[in-house]
XYZ file of C-alpha atoms in Angstrom:
677
model
C 38.092 -12.037 4.230
C 40.131 -12.428 1.016
C 39.536 -15.631 -0.939
C 41.571 -17.141 -3.754
C 40.531 -19.747 -6.302
C 43.333 -22.234 -6.788
C 43.725 -24.780 -9.611
C 45.390 -28.059 -8.555
C 45.552 -30.971 -10.996
C 42.305 -30.185 -12.764
C 40.364 -29.327 -9.597
C 39.423 -25.883 -8.338
C 39.528 -25.038 -4.650
C 38.323 -21.891 -2.897
C 40.938 -21.040 -0.255
C 40.079 -18.282 2.296
C 42.968 -16.340 3.766
C 42.497 -14.893 7.254
C 45.933 -13.323 7.382
C 47.169 -11.272 4.440
C 50.747 -11.678 5.615
C 50.637 -15.381 4.748
C 52.977 -16.192 1.890
C 52.184 -17.385 -1.609
C 53.886 -20.638 -0.636
C 51.418 -21.009 2.260
C 48.537 -20.562 -0.220
C 49.955 -23.293 -2.437
C 50.447 -25.705 0.443
C 46.952 -25.030 1.785
C 45.476 -25.708 -1.672
C 47.474 -28.951 -1.961
C 46.334 -29.961 1.536
C 42.692 -29.468 0.581
C 43.274 -31.340 -2.663
C 44.795 -34.315 -0.784
C 41.935 -34.298 1.709
C 39.450 -34.868 -1.122
C 41.370 -37.829 -2.557
C 41.087 -41.404 -1.209
C 44.794 -41.956 -1.835
C 45.853 -38.426 -0.825
C 46.537 -37.710 -4.492
C 49.500 -40.075 -4.385
C 51.416 -38.029 -1.789
C 52.520 -39.102 1.664
C 52.435 -35.562 3.048
C 52.001 -31.964 1.989
C 55.632 -31.217 2.832
C 56.971 -33.568 0.152
C 55.090 -31.824 -2.663
C 57.285 -29.595 -4.832
C 55.413 -26.960 -6.837
C 55.423 -23.488 -8.286
C 52.518 -21.042 -8.558
C 51.470 -18.817 -11.438
C 48.604 -16.493 -12.216
C 45.893 -17.911 -14.444
C 45.704 -14.638 -16.322
C 48.902 -14.337 -18.331
C 50.568 -17.298 -16.585
C 53.004 -15.043 -14.697
C 55.070 -16.856 -12.056
C 54.689 -15.783 -8.434
C 57.481 -15.577 -5.882
C 56.695 -18.124 -3.158
C 58.100 -15.822 -0.457
C 55.829 -12.850 -1.296
C 52.823 -12.230 0.904
C 49.414 -12.859 -0.622
C 48.254 -9.295 0.083
C 51.216 -7.912 -1.872
C 51.097 -10.398 -4.755
C 47.392 -11.060 -5.286
C 44.065 -9.312 -5.522
C 40.998 -10.568 -3.697
C 39.243 -13.411 -5.557
C 42.142 -13.860 -7.945
C 42.660 -17.167 -9.786
C 46.017 -18.918 -9.471
C 47.398 -22.296 -10.494
C 49.569 -24.687 -8.510
C 51.786 -26.653 -10.921
C 53.292 -29.714 -9.249
C 56.742 -30.741 -10.452
C 56.482 -33.607 -12.921
C 52.819 -32.986 -13.809
C 53.598 -30.955 -16.912
C 55.111 -34.048 -18.532
C 51.955 -36.070 -17.968
C 49.635 -36.545 -20.967
C 46.710 -35.844 -18.618
C 47.967 -32.390 -17.628
C 45.649 -29.571 -18.782
C 46.918 -26.043 -18.056
C 44.382 -23.484 -16.890
C 45.191 -21.324 -19.909
C 44.970 -23.046 -23.333
C 47.710 -22.450 -25.848
C 47.243 -19.826 -28.523
C 44.940 -17.574 -26.512
C 45.160 -14.011 -27.779
C 43.813 -11.153 -25.695
C 42.751 -8.025 -27.556
C 43.275 -4.981 -25.340
C 41.590 -2.582 -27.722
C 38.521 -0.572 -26.848
C 35.559 -2.806 -27.566
C 32.543 -1.744 -29.576
C 29.074 -3.229 -29.653
C 27.379 -5.013 -32.483
C 23.584 -5.081 -32.429
C 22.089 -8.464 -33.211
C 18.607 -8.984 -34.599
C 18.992 -12.568 -35.821
C 18.870 -11.565 -39.476
C 21.893 -9.460 -40.411
C 24.969 -11.193 -38.939
C 27.748 -11.758 -41.488
C 30.677 -14.166 -41.522
C 33.032 -11.205 -41.014
C 31.010 -10.103 -37.986
C 31.155 -13.592 -36.503
C 34.905 -13.909 -36.959
C 35.441 -10.532 -35.298
C 33.132 -11.524 -32.443
C 35.237 -14.654 -32.011
C 38.367 -12.525 -31.738
C 36.815 -10.422 -29.018
C 36.668 -7.228 -31.073
C 32.974 -6.676 -30.356
C 30.540 -7.021 -27.489
C 26.880 -7.816 -28.137
C 23.563 -6.111 -27.544
C 20.091 -6.779 -28.947
C 18.100 -4.477 -31.172
C 14.764 -3.249 -29.757
C 13.003 -5.209 -32.491
C 14.732 -8.416 -31.419
C 13.810 -7.821 -27.782
C 10.159 -7.401 -28.760
C 10.145 -10.648 -30.771
C 11.773 -12.557 -27.928
C 9.140 -11.287 -25.479
C 6.298 -12.177 -27.838
C 7.465 -15.757 -28.320
C 7.999 -16.186 -24.570
C 4.381 -15.177 -23.974
C 3.304 -18.178 -26.051
C 5.353 -20.527 -23.850
C 3.991 -19.011 -20.649
C 0.451 -19.513 -21.938
C 1.154 -23.176 -22.756
C 2.514 -23.789 -19.259
C -0.348 -21.934 -17.586
C -2.980 -23.879 -19.558
C -1.077 -27.155 -19.069
C -1.206 -27.897 -22.797
C 0.691 -31.026 -23.864
C 3.538 -29.770 -26.109
C 6.749 -31.641 -26.945
C 9.798 -30.488 -25.019
C 7.807 -28.024 -22.951
C 5.445 -30.223 -20.969
C 6.702 -33.612 -22.208
C 9.954 -35.549 -22.232
C 12.316 -35.723 -25.206
C 12.969 -38.177 -28.023
C 11.490 -41.562 -27.142
C 9.850 -39.921 -24.098
C 7.792 -37.493 -26.214
C 4.546 -39.000 -24.909
C 5.560 -38.739 -21.260
C 3.760 -35.740 -19.768
C 5.695 -33.833 -17.081
C 3.782 -32.077 -14.270
C 4.196 -28.296 -14.004
C 6.082 -28.648 -10.726
C 8.844 -30.550 -12.553
C 9.183 -28.400 -15.708
C 12.236 -26.472 -14.498
C 13.898 -29.695 -13.382
C 13.100 -31.157 -16.814
C 15.137 -28.435 -18.524
C 18.109 -28.772 -16.148
C 18.091 -32.549 -16.565
C 18.052 -32.086 -20.344
C 21.177 -29.935 -20.243
C 23.016 -32.214 -17.802
C 22.223 -35.478 -19.585
C 23.031 -34.108 -23.024
C 26.415 -32.757 -21.853
C 28.095 -35.980 -22.990
C 30.800 -34.683 -25.338
C 34.405 -35.872 -25.296
C 37.749 -34.643 -26.564
C 39.678 -31.420 -26.187
C 37.719 -28.229 -25.499
C 37.122 -25.713 -28.247
C 39.553 -22.813 -28.119
C 38.277 -19.579 -26.541
C 37.953 -17.959 -29.976
C 35.863 -20.855 -31.297
C 33.779 -20.975 -28.128
C 33.169 -17.251 -28.431
C 32.006 -17.670 -32.033
C 29.717 -20.516 -31.034
C 28.176 -18.519 -28.180
C 27.734 -15.425 -30.364
C 26.034 -17.445 -33.075
C 23.694 -19.050 -30.536
C 22.738 -15.594 -29.251
C 22.053 -14.454 -32.818
C 19.674 -17.361 -33.460
C 17.867 -16.831 -30.144
C 17.458 -13.154 -31.059
C 15.209 -14.150 -33.949
C 12.404 -14.786 -31.460
C 11.396 -18.307 -32.478
C 12.870 -20.304 -29.592
C 10.655 -19.215 -26.699
C 13.549 -18.191 -24.477
C 12.840 -15.335 -22.080
C 14.485 -11.971 -22.585
C 15.865 -12.161 -19.027
C 17.690 -15.413 -19.755
C 18.943 -14.226 -23.142
C 20.352 -11.087 -21.532
C 22.203 -13.279 -19.028
C 23.736 -15.223 -21.926
C 24.798 -11.934 -23.518
C 26.348 -10.749 -20.239
C 28.404 -13.950 -20.092
C 29.588 -13.389 -23.673
C 30.495 -9.749 -23.020
C 32.522 -10.815 -19.966
C 34.195 -13.524 -22.099
C 32.970 -16.252 -19.739
C 33.141 -19.224 -22.077
C 31.982 -22.731 -21.114
C 34.123 -25.844 -21.562
C 32.859 -27.366 -24.836
C 34.378 -30.709 -25.918
C 34.873 -30.820 -29.683
C 33.471 -34.334 -30.215
C 29.993 -35.771 -29.747
C 27.631 -34.166 -32.262
C 26.000 -36.025 -35.163
C 24.560 -32.816 -36.599
C 20.847 -33.545 -35.904
C 18.858 -32.731 -33.836
C 21.418 -29.996 -34.027
C 24.747 -29.994 -32.195
C 23.181 -31.277 -28.982
C 26.277 -32.309 -27.021
C 28.408 -29.188 -27.686
C 25.500 -26.802 -27.115
C 24.553 -28.655 -23.928
C 28.070 -28.133 -22.582
C 27.682 -24.463 -23.507
C 24.391 -24.295 -21.585
C 25.876 -26.274 -18.692
C 28.455 -23.595 -18.019
C 25.818 -20.872 -18.203
C 23.797 -22.561 -15.441
C 26.945 -22.613 -13.284
C 27.992 -26.233 -13.731
C 30.996 -27.788 -15.444
C 34.051 -25.724 -16.336
C 34.352 -22.279 -17.855
C 37.174 -20.070 -19.168
C 37.728 -16.356 -18.940
C 40.869 -14.232 -19.391
C 40.755 -13.529 -15.677
C 40.406 -17.090 -14.456
C 41.635 -19.470 -17.113
C 39.793 -22.788 -16.806
C 37.878 -23.002 -13.553
C 34.564 -24.228 -12.172
C 31.827 -22.275 -13.928
C 30.250 -21.037 -10.693
C 33.541 -19.452 -9.615
C 34.144 -17.825 -12.986
C 30.667 -16.314 -13.133
C 30.953 -15.093 -9.547
C 34.342 -13.503 -10.264
C 32.711 -11.446 -13.023
C 29.726 -10.434 -10.932
C 27.350 -12.738 -12.828
C 24.856 -15.304 -11.547
C 24.091 -18.699 -13.077
C 21.016 -18.924 -15.287
C 17.912 -20.474 -13.710
C 16.205 -22.263 -16.568
C 12.491 -21.707 -17.127
C 10.219 -24.104 -19.058
C 11.492 -24.751 -22.604
C 14.702 -22.738 -22.101
C 17.042 -25.723 -21.880
C 15.746 -26.929 -25.244
C 16.065 -23.406 -26.648
C 19.736 -23.245 -25.673
C 20.839 -26.625 -27.025
C 18.862 -27.116 -30.254
C 20.715 -25.920 -33.365
C 23.719 -26.416 -35.645
C 25.785 -23.506 -34.392
C 28.943 -25.564 -33.854
C 28.906 -26.774 -37.466
C 28.206 -23.271 -38.720
C 30.682 -21.370 -36.544
C 33.530 -23.755 -37.350
C 32.381 -23.603 -40.969
C 32.773 -19.827 -40.972
C 36.332 -20.168 -39.751
C 37.004 -22.815 -42.380
C 35.680 -20.683 -45.227
C 37.636 -17.624 -44.047
C 40.893 -19.558 -43.743
C 40.374 -21.406 -47.021
C 39.874 -18.133 -48.861
C 42.952 -16.574 -47.280
C 45.265 -19.486 -48.094
C 43.829 -19.798 -51.617
C 44.832 -16.299 -52.628
C 48.241 -16.686 -51.004
C 48.721 -19.955 -52.895
C 48.706 -17.872 -56.092
C 51.611 -15.800 -54.798
C 53.633 -18.837 -53.740
C 53.005 -20.635 -57.034
C 54.115 -17.530 -58.934
C 57.344 -17.469 -56.933
C 57.967 -21.141 -57.729
C 57.311 -20.539 -61.408
C 59.986 -17.833 -61.397
C 62.513 -20.112 -59.701
C 61.780 -22.919 -62.177
C 62.037 -20.425 -65.066
C 58.514 -20.920 -66.317
C 56.445 -18.895 -68.780
C 53.466 -16.647 -68.271
C 52.002 -17.470 -71.689
C 49.632 -19.960 -70.036
C 48.030 -17.014 -68.238
C 47.232 -15.125 -71.446
C 43.915 -13.231 -71.312
C 42.512 -14.854 -74.451
C 43.065 -18.373 -73.119
C 40.924 -17.722 -70.070
C 38.300 -15.774 -72.005
C 37.589 -18.924 -74.008
C 36.665 -20.695 -70.784
C 34.713 -17.944 -69.004
C 35.136 -19.081 -65.397
C 35.234 -15.916 -63.285
C 37.662 -17.185 -60.695
C 39.976 -18.737 -63.281
C 40.347 -15.369 -64.975
C 41.155 -13.718 -61.662
C 43.867 -16.238 -60.730
C 45.447 -15.867 -64.177
C 45.313 -12.114 -63.707
C 47.131 -12.409 -60.397
C 49.907 -14.414 -61.996
C 50.287 -11.766 -64.695
C 50.274 -8.956 -62.121
C 53.114 -10.651 -60.203
C 55.145 -11.911 -63.162
C 54.664 -9.357 -65.966
C 58.304 -8.631 -66.762
C 57.333 -5.612 -68.857
C 55.593 -4.099 -65.852
C 57.954 -5.484 -63.167
C 61.348 -6.160 -64.832
C 62.679 -9.571 -63.870
C 66.297 -10.481 -64.411
C 65.410 -14.128 -63.891
C 62.840 -13.945 -66.683
C 65.297 -12.269 -69.024
C 67.878 -14.982 -68.336
C 65.788 -17.609 -70.150
C 63.939 -15.522 -72.723
C 65.358 -17.629 -75.556
C 65.561 -21.031 -73.885
C 64.693 -24.196 -75.828
C 61.997 -25.573 -73.517
C 58.567 -26.038 -75.049
C 56.083 -25.717 -72.182
C 55.704 -25.984 -68.412
C 54.392 -28.860 -66.323
C 50.723 -28.854 -65.371
C 51.487 -27.888 -61.777
C 52.537 -24.453 -63.048
C 50.612 -24.129 -66.295
C 47.220 -25.219 -64.940
C 47.127 -23.328 -61.613
C 44.121 -21.163 -62.600
C 42.123 -24.151 -63.804
C 42.947 -26.458 -60.893
C 42.641 -23.962 -58.081
C 39.334 -22.470 -59.203
C 37.515 -25.494 -60.630
C 38.222 -27.702 -57.656
C 36.579 -25.560 -54.976
C 33.955 -22.904 -55.795
C 34.232 -21.061 -52.490
C 31.644 -18.527 -53.583
C 28.965 -21.218 -53.310
C 30.333 -22.596 -50.048
C 30.560 -19.153 -48.470
C 26.948 -18.477 -49.454
C 25.754 -21.749 -47.884
C 27.600 -21.155 -44.623
C 26.596 -17.484 -44.511
C 22.944 -18.373 -45.008
C 23.128 -20.644 -41.959
C 24.189 -17.734 -39.728
C 20.704 -16.286 -39.636
C 18.547 -19.406 -39.957
C 16.465 -20.700 -37.102
C 17.469 -24.229 -36.122
C 14.998 -24.978 -33.343
C 13.204 -28.299 -33.192
C 10.178 -26.673 -31.562
C 9.628 -23.286 -33.196
C 7.434 -20.657 -31.576
C 5.299 -18.538 -33.935
C 3.990 -15.649 -31.827
C 1.745 -14.295 -34.583
C -0.058 -17.657 -34.691
C 0.203 -18.210 -30.946
C 1.403 -21.777 -31.465
C 4.479 -23.978 -31.549
C 5.379 -26.314 -34.431
C 7.906 -29.145 -34.546
C 10.083 -29.050 -37.664
C 13.453 -30.113 -38.962
C 15.438 -26.910 -39.417
C 17.943 -28.243 -36.899
C 19.257 -30.765 -39.454
C 22.841 -29.935 -40.448
C 22.832 -31.354 -43.970
C 23.338 -27.987 -45.702
C 26.553 -26.934 -43.951
C 27.783 -30.546 -43.711
C 27.671 -31.015 -47.492
C 29.270 -27.620 -48.074
C 32.130 -28.309 -45.647
C 32.780 -31.746 -47.108
C 33.074 -30.109 -50.515
C 35.314 -27.401 -49.058
C 37.734 -30.030 -47.715
C 37.879 -31.789 -51.069
C 38.440 -28.568 -52.961
C 40.974 -26.840 -50.750
C 43.003 -30.069 -50.553
C 43.963 -29.537 -54.197
C 45.974 -26.468 -53.210
C 48.221 -28.764 -51.186
C 48.227 -31.574 -53.765
C 49.482 -29.303 -56.541
C 51.866 -27.503 -54.150
C 53.515 -30.774 -53.105
C 54.214 -31.572 -56.762
C 55.844 -28.172 -57.196
C 58.000 -28.849 -54.106
C 59.119 -32.078 -55.801
C 60.093 -30.126 -58.913
C 62.062 -27.631 -56.804
C 63.942 -30.404 -54.974
C 64.588 -32.675 -57.975
C 67.704 -31.482 -59.861
C 66.603 -33.195 -63.083
C 63.491 -31.012 -63.099
C 64.715 -27.791 -61.500
C 68.302 -27.370 -62.779
C 69.060 -26.463 -59.167
C 71.187 -28.355 -56.601
C 69.510 -31.498 -55.282
C 67.198 -30.740 -52.362
C 68.159 -27.065 -52.624
C 71.369 -27.293 -50.640
C 75.099 -27.113 -51.323
C 77.374 -30.024 -50.438
C 74.595 -32.527 -50.951
C 75.262 -35.749 -49.083
C 76.865 -33.923 -46.228
C 73.669 -31.848 -46.127
C 70.163 -33.182 -46.822
C 68.488 -29.808 -47.327
C 64.772 -29.989 -48.114
C 64.700 -33.776 -48.535
C 62.507 -34.500 -45.507
C 60.601 -31.229 -45.684
C 59.261 -32.584 -48.974
C 58.434 -35.859 -47.216
C 56.459 -33.883 -44.641
C 54.485 -32.217 -47.396
C 53.810 -35.610 -48.988
C 52.656 -37.017 -45.640
C 50.237 -34.134 -45.098
C 48.809 -34.489 -48.607
C 48.319 -38.206 -48.094
C 46.601 -37.640 -44.755
C 44.307 -35.129 -46.409
C 43.197 -37.737 -48.917
C 41.690 -39.783 -46.079
C 40.234 -36.694 -44.410
C 38.533 -35.670 -47.643
C 36.202 -38.653 -47.541
C 32.805 -36.971 -47.052
C 31.378 -37.359 -43.566
C 27.905 -36.303 -44.713
C 27.436 -39.508 -46.739
C 27.271 -41.356 -43.424
C 24.324 -41.594 -41.055
C 23.690 -43.608 -37.906
C 20.268 -43.866 -36.334
C 20.188 -42.376 -32.812
C 17.690 -41.661 -30.024
C 15.886 -45.004 -30.345
C 15.313 -44.458 -34.088
C 13.608 -41.098 -33.549
C 16.634 -39.364 -35.045
C 17.105 -41.930 -37.791
C 18.988 -39.746 -40.269
C 21.773 -37.391 -39.216
C 24.277 -35.172 -41.043
C 27.571 -35.866 -39.232
C 28.239 -32.187 -39.852
C 30.360 -31.692 -36.722
C 33.029 -33.993 -38.091
C 32.681 -32.350 -41.530
C 33.559 -29.001 -39.961
C 36.417 -30.258 -37.791
C 38.108 -32.255 -40.535
C 37.705 -29.382 -43.001
C 39.697 -27.216 -40.580
C 42.320 -29.948 -40.245
C 42.615 -30.227 -44.040
C 43.013 -26.449 -44.281
C 45.751 -26.478 -41.633
C 47.620 -29.143 -43.623
C 47.241 -27.060 -46.779
C 48.707 -24.059 -44.980
C 51.661 -26.134 -43.804
C 52.381 -27.597 -47.238
C 52.303 -24.136 -48.813
C 54.616 -22.878 -46.066
C 57.133 -25.539 -47.117
C 56.790 -24.544 -50.776
C 57.292 -20.892 -49.806
C 60.533 -21.776 -48.031
C 61.695 -23.979 -50.914
C 60.989 -21.316 -53.549
C 62.863 -18.669 -51.556
C 65.755 -21.107 -51.156
C 65.739 -21.657 -54.908
C 66.204 -17.952 -55.474
C 69.473 -18.147 -53.518
C 70.937 -20.260 -56.349
C 69.815 -17.768 -58.999
C 71.497 -14.768 -57.401
C 72.612 -12.153 -58.283
C 69.586 -12.246 -60.617
C 66.479 -10.658 -59.165
C 62.834 -11.492 -59.706
C 59.948 -9.034 -60.020
C 59.467 -6.320 -57.411
C 56.395 -7.865 -55.708
C 58.027 -11.288 -55.487
C 61.234 -9.734 -54.134
C 59.080 -8.171 -51.411
C 57.660 -11.598 -50.561
C 61.191 -13.003 -50.498
C 62.281 -10.189 -48.145
C 59.372 -10.936 -45.818
C 60.328 -14.610 -45.581
C 63.978 -13.733 -45.009
C 62.914 -11.465 -42.131
C 61.980 -14.613 -40.182
C 63.959 -17.432 -41.855
C 67.568 -17.126 -42.997
C 68.915 -18.898 -46.137
C 69.701 -22.614 -45.862
C 73.482 -22.682 -46.161
C 73.906 -25.989 -44.295
C 71.638 -28.359 -42.413
C 69.947 -27.088 -39.261
C 66.825 -27.720 -37.218
C 64.128 -27.199 -39.876
C 60.834 -27.439 -37.976
C 61.071 -23.878 -36.551
C 61.589 -22.514 -40.069
C 58.458 -24.265 -41.309
C 56.487 -22.938 -38.343
C 57.753 -19.396 -38.957
C 56.676 -19.554 -42.612
C 53.340 -21.025 -41.562
C 52.754 -18.048 -39.276
C 53.367 -15.689 -42.180
C 50.446 -17.336 -43.982
C 47.920 -17.662 -41.178
C 48.587 -15.248 -38.342
C 47.150 -11.784 -38.240
C 49.583 -9.091 -37.333
C 48.088 -6.813 -34.683
C 49.421 -3.301 -34.224
C 48.845 -2.550 -30.551
C 48.245 1.094 -29.715
C 48.124 2.831 -26.371
C 45.516 5.257 -27.672
C 41.938 4.488 -28.565
C 41.322 4.107 -32.301
C 38.113 3.494 -34.272
C 37.367 -0.160 -34.956
C 37.131 0.542 -38.673
C 40.801 1.558 -38.610
C 41.735 -1.313 -36.296
C 40.524 -3.903 -38.809
C 43.036 -2.550 -41.311
C 45.849 -3.308 -38.872
C 44.905 -7.008 -38.930
C 46.398 -8.365 -42.128
C 47.314 -11.624 -43.758
C 50.993 -10.899 -43.992
C 52.104 -12.539 -47.253
C 48.961 -11.353 -49.003
C 49.415 -7.824 -47.686
C 52.938 -7.626 -49.121
C 51.811 -8.560 -52.639
C 48.343 -7.037 -52.671
C 49.356 -3.386 -53.391
C 51.214 -4.486 -56.531
C 48.289 -6.617 -57.707
C 45.847 -3.746 -57.257
C 48.181 -1.207 -58.837
C 48.508 -3.484 -61.864
C 44.721 -3.787 -61.987
C 44.265 -0.021 -61.948
C 46.828 0.503 -64.669
C 45.607 -2.295 -66.920
C 41.890 -1.934 -66.209
C 41.099 1.479 -64.733
C 37.375 0.719 -64.934
C 37.645 -2.328 -62.623
C 36.595 -2.005 -59.011
C 39.134 -2.891 -56.324
C 39.071 -6.450 -55.023
C 38.110 -6.837 -51.380
C 40.915 -8.261 -49.222
C 38.456 -10.926 -48.096
C 37.447 -11.898 -51.637
C 38.359 -15.412 -52.645
C 40.457 -16.125 -55.687
C 37.598 -18.021 -57.249
C 34.580 -16.038 -56.118
C 35.034 -12.786 -57.974
C 32.952 -11.212 -60.688
C 33.945 -11.199 -64.350
C 36.809 -8.863 -65.142
C 37.574 -7.177 -68.416
C 41.074 -8.522 -69.046
C 42.589 -6.710 -72.013
C 46.248 -7.244 -71.273
C 47.827 -9.705 -73.656
C 50.110 -11.081 -70.979
C 52.637 -12.165 -73.677
C 56.070 -12.660 -72.137
C 58.488 -14.461 -74.426
C 60.174 -16.889 -72.080
C 60.194 -20.173 -73.987
C 61.144 -20.825 -77.605
C 57.626 -21.868 -78.612
C 56.428 -18.382 -77.636
C 58.528 -16.642 -80.284
């Protein structure tokens, strides 16, 4: 008998269908009837007949024709959603499919995890669904060895914290062997106390992958059978509902990881591309999986660690590095529009202050602005102007951008956390014993992510000041707010206000969360890291930085319109062309928010080239590019090869301030201002 799982107002209902000729509308009404039956007030409806709704698939959100038969429109055990008219306007409405979910239809490859070799790049790709997971034979052996220690403890009825005792304040309460499985289930249920919006599927996938990697180290005592079930859930993209708030970062990210474990044992909600959000037991069943039955110590093994802090931290570091190098390109474009000089980027200046990243940023400016290498009509137009020097927001870009946020250090801290063991109770098979420690404390990544937020914020702070210079006619020599018929048109007036608002908000977000601590668990956990908030606010700061730089990118391109027919350098013209492919010039006022969003996408979205044929993953990765960076990068690297043929190419994932020393021999002298003659 066919059965369909139907989502109605946040609840999931299994609806059997005896007759395949019943219509889709019948399925919706039957689901609504069952929903009303479960509600004391009938869900606010007088009768099923008065309910107006439409039905869509959970996978892809395609609308279904209400008059089609279920056997023609649906597959057995398919997930569908009944959307009642008026509900979508409610602030409580949660669609089965979250926004921004990207499905990757490429052939998937496996990555072998051993707990020791996972990289930040691997984790990001796992989050995107580009890999499935399997364990190395060595990891399997270590997991089995540590599990043998736990089995011996249980068999001998040894009193060991978290295995045969309660938790926290209940550490001295001994639990009888007959209750040990119940102890682990109760631990997961009681600790699933998070609140807020769920993590996106990509972030949940990263979190689950990172948890698997730590368990693969063989120090947690989890059984190989249970770990393989976790891996099967990951490979099927069955991702538990994990609220983003509730962790204090010690004893690990207990609330988020408990929600992760809750879904794996078949409770709470879960997401998959096939089902959208649904009850975990239905999602697992739809993928041919069974809920995990926790053995002694396994609940603790699943929930003890700082994987939420670390996985979000990896995303933050990756995005910060990407926007940092694109900030150089945008600042160079603004400098051209404001008719600045490249003398401040002279090789000798930066050799005196031998900061590796500073030299690289200065090099990028020269590679984009060298008018001898890339002739610029705009540069030639003010070769003999009477200005003395540029404002700090242009002249000091290498110093500000690199000194404020040494991402090399932050990347190293976060990367080191990928392969650390975070368990409270660690199992040492070679010593046949368990030891309680403090590796679960999130202070390392919390401090790093607080510093990341402070540092990357400066990219927005200095960008906002350049937007002001572009919009202010007394500073730019351009029309006020970059628009003709000022007064009738307001141009970029409020876009600049938006940038200022985001920068101001970032100032509050940059207050370090890791300087705070609140005693929890009846003073057992009396110092915590608050690393979860450090990670989430770092990502929010980075998003604001991306948006401010998107506004500057639009403003700089608009400034070029007033310098036409003069042209800038070839690489910057290519950047201009890219922007104009999605945003047209600002001739008169129009709805601006879509333009800002389009420019933002050019900075943050990866452009996937979908192929109908199978291609190697190594080639696939090259099709995923940061668009603005990819336009300018070939010119930067060509300039590097021509100026410094002995220099090695810069990795596309390298940060503007994390690169090795470069032998910069180019003088970089471009006579743009009178004091340079």
